[in-house]
PDB file of C-alpha atoms in Angstrom:
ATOM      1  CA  UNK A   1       0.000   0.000   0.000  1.00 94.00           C
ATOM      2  CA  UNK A   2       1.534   3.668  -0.771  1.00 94.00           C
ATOM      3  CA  UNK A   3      -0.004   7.024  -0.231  1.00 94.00           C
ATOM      4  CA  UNK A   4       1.968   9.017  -2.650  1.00 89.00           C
ATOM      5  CA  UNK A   5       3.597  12.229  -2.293  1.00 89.00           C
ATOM      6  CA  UNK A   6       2.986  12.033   1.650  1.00 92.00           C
ATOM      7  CA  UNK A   7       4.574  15.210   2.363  1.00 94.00           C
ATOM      8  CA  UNK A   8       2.008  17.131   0.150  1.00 95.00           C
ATOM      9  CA  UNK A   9      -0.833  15.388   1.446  1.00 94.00           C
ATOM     10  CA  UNK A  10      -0.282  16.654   5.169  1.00 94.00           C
ATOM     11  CA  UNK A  11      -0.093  19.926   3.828  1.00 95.00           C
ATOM     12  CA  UNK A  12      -3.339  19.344   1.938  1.00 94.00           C
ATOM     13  CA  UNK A  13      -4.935  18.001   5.329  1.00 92.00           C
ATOM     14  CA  UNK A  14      -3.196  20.963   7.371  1.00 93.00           C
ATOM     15  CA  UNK A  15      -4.854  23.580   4.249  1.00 95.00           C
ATOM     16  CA  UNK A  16      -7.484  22.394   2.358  1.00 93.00           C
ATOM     17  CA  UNK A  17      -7.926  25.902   0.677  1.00 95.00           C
ATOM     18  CA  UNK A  18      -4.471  24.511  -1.358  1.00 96.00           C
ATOM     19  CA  UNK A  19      -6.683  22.115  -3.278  1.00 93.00           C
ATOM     20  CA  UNK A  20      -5.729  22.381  -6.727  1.00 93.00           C
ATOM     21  CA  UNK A  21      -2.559  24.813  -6.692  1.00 96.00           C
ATOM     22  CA  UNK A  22       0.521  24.559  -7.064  1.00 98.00           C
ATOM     23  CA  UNK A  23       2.189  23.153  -4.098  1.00 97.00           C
ATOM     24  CA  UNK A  24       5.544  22.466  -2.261  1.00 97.00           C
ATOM     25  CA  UNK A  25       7.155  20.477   0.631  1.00 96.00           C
ATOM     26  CA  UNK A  26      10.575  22.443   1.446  1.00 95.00           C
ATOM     27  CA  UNK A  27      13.382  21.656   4.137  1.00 86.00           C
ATOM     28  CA  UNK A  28      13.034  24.999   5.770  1.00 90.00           C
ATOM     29  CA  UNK A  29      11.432  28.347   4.806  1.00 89.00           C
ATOM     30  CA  UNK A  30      14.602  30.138   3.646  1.00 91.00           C
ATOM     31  CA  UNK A  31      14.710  31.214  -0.374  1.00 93.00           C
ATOM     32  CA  UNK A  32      17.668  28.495  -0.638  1.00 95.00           C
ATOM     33  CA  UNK A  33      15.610  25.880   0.566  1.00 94.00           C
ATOM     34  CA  UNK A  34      14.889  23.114  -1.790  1.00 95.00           C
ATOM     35  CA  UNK A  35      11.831  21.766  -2.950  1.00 96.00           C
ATOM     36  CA  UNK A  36      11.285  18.560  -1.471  1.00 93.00           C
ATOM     37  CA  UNK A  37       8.171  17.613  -3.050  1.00 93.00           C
ATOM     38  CA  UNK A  38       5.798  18.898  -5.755  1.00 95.00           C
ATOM     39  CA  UNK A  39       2.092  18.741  -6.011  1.00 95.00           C
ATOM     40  CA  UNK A  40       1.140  17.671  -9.955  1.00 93.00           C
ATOM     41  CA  UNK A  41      -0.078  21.289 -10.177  1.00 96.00           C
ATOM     42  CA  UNK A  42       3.300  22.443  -9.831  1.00 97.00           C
ATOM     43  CA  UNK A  43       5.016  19.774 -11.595  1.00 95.00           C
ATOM     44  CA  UNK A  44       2.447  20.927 -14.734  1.00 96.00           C
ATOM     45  CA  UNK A  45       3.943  24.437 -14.233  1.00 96.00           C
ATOM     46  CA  UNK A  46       7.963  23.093 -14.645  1.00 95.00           C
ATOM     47  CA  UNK A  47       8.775  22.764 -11.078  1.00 96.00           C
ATOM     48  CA  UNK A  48      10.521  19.752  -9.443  1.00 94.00           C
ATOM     49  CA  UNK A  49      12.409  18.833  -5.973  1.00 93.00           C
ATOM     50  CA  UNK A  50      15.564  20.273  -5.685  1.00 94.00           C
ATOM     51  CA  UNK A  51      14.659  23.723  -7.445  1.00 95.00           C
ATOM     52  CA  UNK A  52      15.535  26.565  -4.842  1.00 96.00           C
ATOM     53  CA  UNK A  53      11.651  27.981  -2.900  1.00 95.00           C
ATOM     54  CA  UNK A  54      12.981  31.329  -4.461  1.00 95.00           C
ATOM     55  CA  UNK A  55      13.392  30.347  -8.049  1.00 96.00           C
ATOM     56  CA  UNK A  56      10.662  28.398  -7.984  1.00 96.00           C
ATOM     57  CA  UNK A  57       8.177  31.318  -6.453  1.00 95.00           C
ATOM     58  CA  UNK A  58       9.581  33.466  -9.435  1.00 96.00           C
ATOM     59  CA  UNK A  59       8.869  30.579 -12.217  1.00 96.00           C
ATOM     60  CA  UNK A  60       4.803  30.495 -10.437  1.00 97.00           C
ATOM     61  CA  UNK A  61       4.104  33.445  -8.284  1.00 97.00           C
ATOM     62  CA  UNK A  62       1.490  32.023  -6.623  1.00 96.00           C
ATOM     63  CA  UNK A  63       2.922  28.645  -5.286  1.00 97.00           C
ATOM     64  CA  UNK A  64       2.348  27.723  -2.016  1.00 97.00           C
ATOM     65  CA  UNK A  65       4.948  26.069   0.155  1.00 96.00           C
ATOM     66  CA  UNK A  66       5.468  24.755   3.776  1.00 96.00           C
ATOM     67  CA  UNK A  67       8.017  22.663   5.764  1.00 95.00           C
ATOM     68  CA  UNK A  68       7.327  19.314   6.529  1.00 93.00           C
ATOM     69  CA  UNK A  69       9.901  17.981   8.636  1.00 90.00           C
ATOM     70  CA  UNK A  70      11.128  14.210   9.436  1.00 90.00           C
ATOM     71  CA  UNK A  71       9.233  14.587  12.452  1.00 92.00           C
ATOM     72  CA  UNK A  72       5.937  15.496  10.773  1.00 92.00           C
ATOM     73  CA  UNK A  73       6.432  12.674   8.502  1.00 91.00           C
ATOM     74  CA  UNK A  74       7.065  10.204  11.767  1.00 92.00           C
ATOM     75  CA  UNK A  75       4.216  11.385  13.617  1.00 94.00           C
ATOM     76  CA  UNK A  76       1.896  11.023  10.131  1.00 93.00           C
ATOM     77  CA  UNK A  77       2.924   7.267   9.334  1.00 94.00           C
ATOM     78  CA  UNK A  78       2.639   6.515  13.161  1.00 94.00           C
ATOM     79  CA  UNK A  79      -1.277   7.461  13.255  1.00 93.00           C
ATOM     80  CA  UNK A  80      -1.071   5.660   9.718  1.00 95.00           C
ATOM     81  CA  UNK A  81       0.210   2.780  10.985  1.00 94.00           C
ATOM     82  CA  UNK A  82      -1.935   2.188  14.191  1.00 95.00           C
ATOM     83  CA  UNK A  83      -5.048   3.117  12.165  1.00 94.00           C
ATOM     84  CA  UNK A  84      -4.026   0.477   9.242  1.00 96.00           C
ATOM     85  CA  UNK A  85      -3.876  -2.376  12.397  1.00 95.00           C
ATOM     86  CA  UNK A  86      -7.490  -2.018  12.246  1.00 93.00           C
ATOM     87  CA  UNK A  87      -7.373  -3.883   9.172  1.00 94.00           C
ATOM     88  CA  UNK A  88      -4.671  -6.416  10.379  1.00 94.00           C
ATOM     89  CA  UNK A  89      -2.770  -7.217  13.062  1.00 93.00           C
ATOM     90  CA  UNK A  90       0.460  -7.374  11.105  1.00 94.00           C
ATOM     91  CA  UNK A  91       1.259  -3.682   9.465  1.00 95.00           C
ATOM     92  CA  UNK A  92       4.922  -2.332   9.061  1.00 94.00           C
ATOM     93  CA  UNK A  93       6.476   0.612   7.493  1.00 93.00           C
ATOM     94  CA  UNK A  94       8.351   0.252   3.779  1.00 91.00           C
ATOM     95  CA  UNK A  95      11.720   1.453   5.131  1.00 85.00           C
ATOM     96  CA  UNK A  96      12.641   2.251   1.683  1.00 77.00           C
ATOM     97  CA  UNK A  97       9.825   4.448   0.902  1.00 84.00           C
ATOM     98  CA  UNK A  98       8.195   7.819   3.115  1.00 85.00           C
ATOM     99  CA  UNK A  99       3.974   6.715   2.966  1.00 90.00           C
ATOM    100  CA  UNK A 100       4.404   2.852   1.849  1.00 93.00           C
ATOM    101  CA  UNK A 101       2.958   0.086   4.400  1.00 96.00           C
ATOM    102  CA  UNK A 102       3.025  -3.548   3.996  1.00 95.00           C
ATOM    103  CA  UNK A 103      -0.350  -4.616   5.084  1.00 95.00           C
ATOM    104  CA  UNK A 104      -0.979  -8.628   5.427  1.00 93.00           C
ATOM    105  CA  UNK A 105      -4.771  -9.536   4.830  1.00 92.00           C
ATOM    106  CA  UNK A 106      -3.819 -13.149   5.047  1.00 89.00           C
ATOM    107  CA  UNK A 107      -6.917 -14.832   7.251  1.00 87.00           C
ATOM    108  CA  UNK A 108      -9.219 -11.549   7.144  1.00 86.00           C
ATOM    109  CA  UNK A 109     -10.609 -12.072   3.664  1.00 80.00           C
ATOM    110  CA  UNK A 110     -13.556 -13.856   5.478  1.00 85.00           C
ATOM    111  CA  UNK A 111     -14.403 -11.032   7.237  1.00 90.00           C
ATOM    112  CA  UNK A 112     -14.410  -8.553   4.545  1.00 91.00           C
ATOM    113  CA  UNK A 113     -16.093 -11.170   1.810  1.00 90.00           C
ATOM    114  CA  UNK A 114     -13.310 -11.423   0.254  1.00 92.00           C
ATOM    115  CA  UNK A 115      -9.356 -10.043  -0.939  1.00 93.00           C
ATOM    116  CA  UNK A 116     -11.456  -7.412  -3.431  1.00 95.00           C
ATOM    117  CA  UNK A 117     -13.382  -6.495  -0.279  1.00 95.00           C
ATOM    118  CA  UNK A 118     -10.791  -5.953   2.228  1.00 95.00           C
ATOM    119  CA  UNK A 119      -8.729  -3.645  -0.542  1.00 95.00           C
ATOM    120  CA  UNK A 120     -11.791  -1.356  -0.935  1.00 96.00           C
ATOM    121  CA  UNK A 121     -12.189  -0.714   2.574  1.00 96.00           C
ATOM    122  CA  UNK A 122      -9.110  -0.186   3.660  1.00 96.00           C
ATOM    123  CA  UNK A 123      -8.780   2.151   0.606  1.00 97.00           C
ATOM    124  CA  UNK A 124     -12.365   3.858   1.234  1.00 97.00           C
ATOM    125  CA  UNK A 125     -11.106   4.064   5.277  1.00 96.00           C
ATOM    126  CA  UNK A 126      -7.765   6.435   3.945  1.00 96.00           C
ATOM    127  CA  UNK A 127     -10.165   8.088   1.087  1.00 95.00           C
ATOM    128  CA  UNK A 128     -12.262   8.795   3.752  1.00 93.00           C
ATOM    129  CA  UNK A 129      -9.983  10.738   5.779  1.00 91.00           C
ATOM    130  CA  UNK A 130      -8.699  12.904   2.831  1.00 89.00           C
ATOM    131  CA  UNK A 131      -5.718  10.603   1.381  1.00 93.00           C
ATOM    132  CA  UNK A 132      -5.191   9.365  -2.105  1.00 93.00           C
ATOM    133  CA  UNK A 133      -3.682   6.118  -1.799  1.00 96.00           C
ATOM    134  CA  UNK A 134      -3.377   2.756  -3.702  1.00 95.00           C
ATOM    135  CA  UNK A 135      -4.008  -0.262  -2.080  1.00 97.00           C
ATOM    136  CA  UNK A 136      -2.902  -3.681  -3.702  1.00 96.00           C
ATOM    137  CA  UNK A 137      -2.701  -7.392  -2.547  1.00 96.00           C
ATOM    138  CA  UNK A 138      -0.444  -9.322  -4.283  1.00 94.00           C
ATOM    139  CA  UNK A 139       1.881 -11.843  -3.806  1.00 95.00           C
ATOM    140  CA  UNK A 140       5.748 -10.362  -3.380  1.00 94.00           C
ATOM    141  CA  UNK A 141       5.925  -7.369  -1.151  1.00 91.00           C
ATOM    142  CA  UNK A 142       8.014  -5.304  -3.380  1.00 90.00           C
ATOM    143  CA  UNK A 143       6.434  -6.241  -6.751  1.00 93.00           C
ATOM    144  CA  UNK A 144       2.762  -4.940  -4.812  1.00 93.00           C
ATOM    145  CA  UNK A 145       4.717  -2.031  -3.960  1.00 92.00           C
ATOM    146  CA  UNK A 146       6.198  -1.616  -7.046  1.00 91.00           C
ATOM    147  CA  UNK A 147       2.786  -1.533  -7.954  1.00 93.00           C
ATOM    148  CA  UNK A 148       0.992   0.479  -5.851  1.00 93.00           C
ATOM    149  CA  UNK A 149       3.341   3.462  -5.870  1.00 89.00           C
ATOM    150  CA  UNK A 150       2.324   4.193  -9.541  1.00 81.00           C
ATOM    151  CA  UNK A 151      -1.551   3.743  -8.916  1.00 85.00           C
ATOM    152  CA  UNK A 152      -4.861   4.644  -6.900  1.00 91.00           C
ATOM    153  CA  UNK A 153      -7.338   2.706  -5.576  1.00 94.00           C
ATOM    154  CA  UNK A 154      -7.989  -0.710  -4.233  1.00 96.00           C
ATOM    155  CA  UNK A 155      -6.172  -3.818  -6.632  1.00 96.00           C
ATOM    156  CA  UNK A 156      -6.273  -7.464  -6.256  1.00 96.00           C
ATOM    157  CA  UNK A 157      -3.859  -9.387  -8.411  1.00 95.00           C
ATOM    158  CA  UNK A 158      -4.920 -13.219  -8.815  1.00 94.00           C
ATOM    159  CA  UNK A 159      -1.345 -15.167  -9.444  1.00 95.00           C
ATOM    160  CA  UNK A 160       1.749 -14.261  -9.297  1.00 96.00           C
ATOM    161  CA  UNK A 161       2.048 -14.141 -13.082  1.00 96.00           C
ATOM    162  CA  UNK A 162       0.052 -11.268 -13.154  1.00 95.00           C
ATOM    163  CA  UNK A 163       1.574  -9.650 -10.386  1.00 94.00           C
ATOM    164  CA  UNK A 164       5.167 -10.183 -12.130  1.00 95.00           C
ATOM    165  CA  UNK A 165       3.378  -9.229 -15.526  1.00 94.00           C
ATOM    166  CA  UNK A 166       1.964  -6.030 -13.875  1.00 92.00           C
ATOM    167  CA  UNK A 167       5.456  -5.273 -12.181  1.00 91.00           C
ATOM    168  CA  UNK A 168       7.425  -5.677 -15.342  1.00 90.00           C
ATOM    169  CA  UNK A 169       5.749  -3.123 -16.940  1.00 90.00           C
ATOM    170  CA  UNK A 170       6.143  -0.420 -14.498  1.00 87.00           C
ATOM    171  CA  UNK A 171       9.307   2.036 -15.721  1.00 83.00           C
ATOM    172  CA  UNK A 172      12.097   2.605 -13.640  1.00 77.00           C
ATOM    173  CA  UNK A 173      11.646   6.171 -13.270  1.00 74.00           C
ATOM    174  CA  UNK A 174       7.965   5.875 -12.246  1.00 72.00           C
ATOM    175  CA  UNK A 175       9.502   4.425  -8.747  1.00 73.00           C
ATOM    176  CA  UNK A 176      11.239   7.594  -8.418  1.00 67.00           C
ATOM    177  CA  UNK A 177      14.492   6.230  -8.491  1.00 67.00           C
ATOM    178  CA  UNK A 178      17.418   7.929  -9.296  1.00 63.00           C
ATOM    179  CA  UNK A 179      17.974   9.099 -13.233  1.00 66.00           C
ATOM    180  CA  UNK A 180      21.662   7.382 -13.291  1.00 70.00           C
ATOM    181  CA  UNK A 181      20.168   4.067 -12.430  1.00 65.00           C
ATOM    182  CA  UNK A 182      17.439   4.441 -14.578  1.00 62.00           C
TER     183      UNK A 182
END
């Protein structure tokens, strides 16, 4: 499961009234301080993370920014994650990715009628509380990740085949990695 962008999304909970500008995550408030993250309204208007706050308030005027520390990240995917045990009693952090949970339905499909059913409300439960986020059973924890980090919505892959299938597919640089590697 990954809730994308997680840095823009507090902002979004902390101002609603941002909805559908341009918006940025920095490390601090100063004019040097990079861009962190970009809402797609900004990255539709040229800017990215790393660009300088200054530079990129005189490339779109009326961007609006705020830090979001590594604490405010913590204490965010700490309410995530005890909110997320409602759904199962074994819920961990992605270490290699800010907003990604591994979330293990494996003897609750009963209860929700189903793998299909247990995805939607999970995903309805975060849509619910003003996150976009993609929630997909599969088979391999990264592959579902893999997965998830370039979608929304609930997703139940079948076989393994189709999970490798839909993981092959996915390009390098939609995981965010870095361009060299790509």
């Amino acid at each position: 499961m990954a809730l994308p962008a997680l840095p823009i999304q507090l902002l979004l909970r902390r101002r609603p009234g941002w909805r559908g500008t341009p918006v940025a995550a920095v490390a601090d408030e100063g004019p040097e301080a990079p861009l962190t993250h970009v809402s797609r309204e900004a990255k539709k208007r040229g800017l990215r993370p790393g660009l300088a706050q200054g530079l990129a308030r005189d490339l779109v005027p009326d961007l609006r920014t705020g830090v979001i520390g590594p604490a405010d990240l913590a204490a965010l995917e700490t309410e995530l994650l005890r909110a997320l045990r409602t759904f199962s009693p074994r819920v961990e952090r992605a270490e290699e990715r800010s907003g990604a949970f591994f979330v293990d339905p494996t003897g609750l499909e009963g209860i929700y009628g189903g793998a299909e059913g247990w995805a939607e409300t999970v995903h309805r439960y975060l849509a619910g509380r003003g996150f976009v986020a993609a929630v997909v059973v599969g088979f391999r924890r990264h592959r579902a990740l893999a997965l998830a980090l370039g979608a929304r919505g609930p997703r139940v892959l079948h076989s393994r085949e189709d999970e490798r299938t839909a993981s092959d597919a996915i390009p390098l640089r939609a995981l965010g990695w870095p361009e060299a590697l790509c």
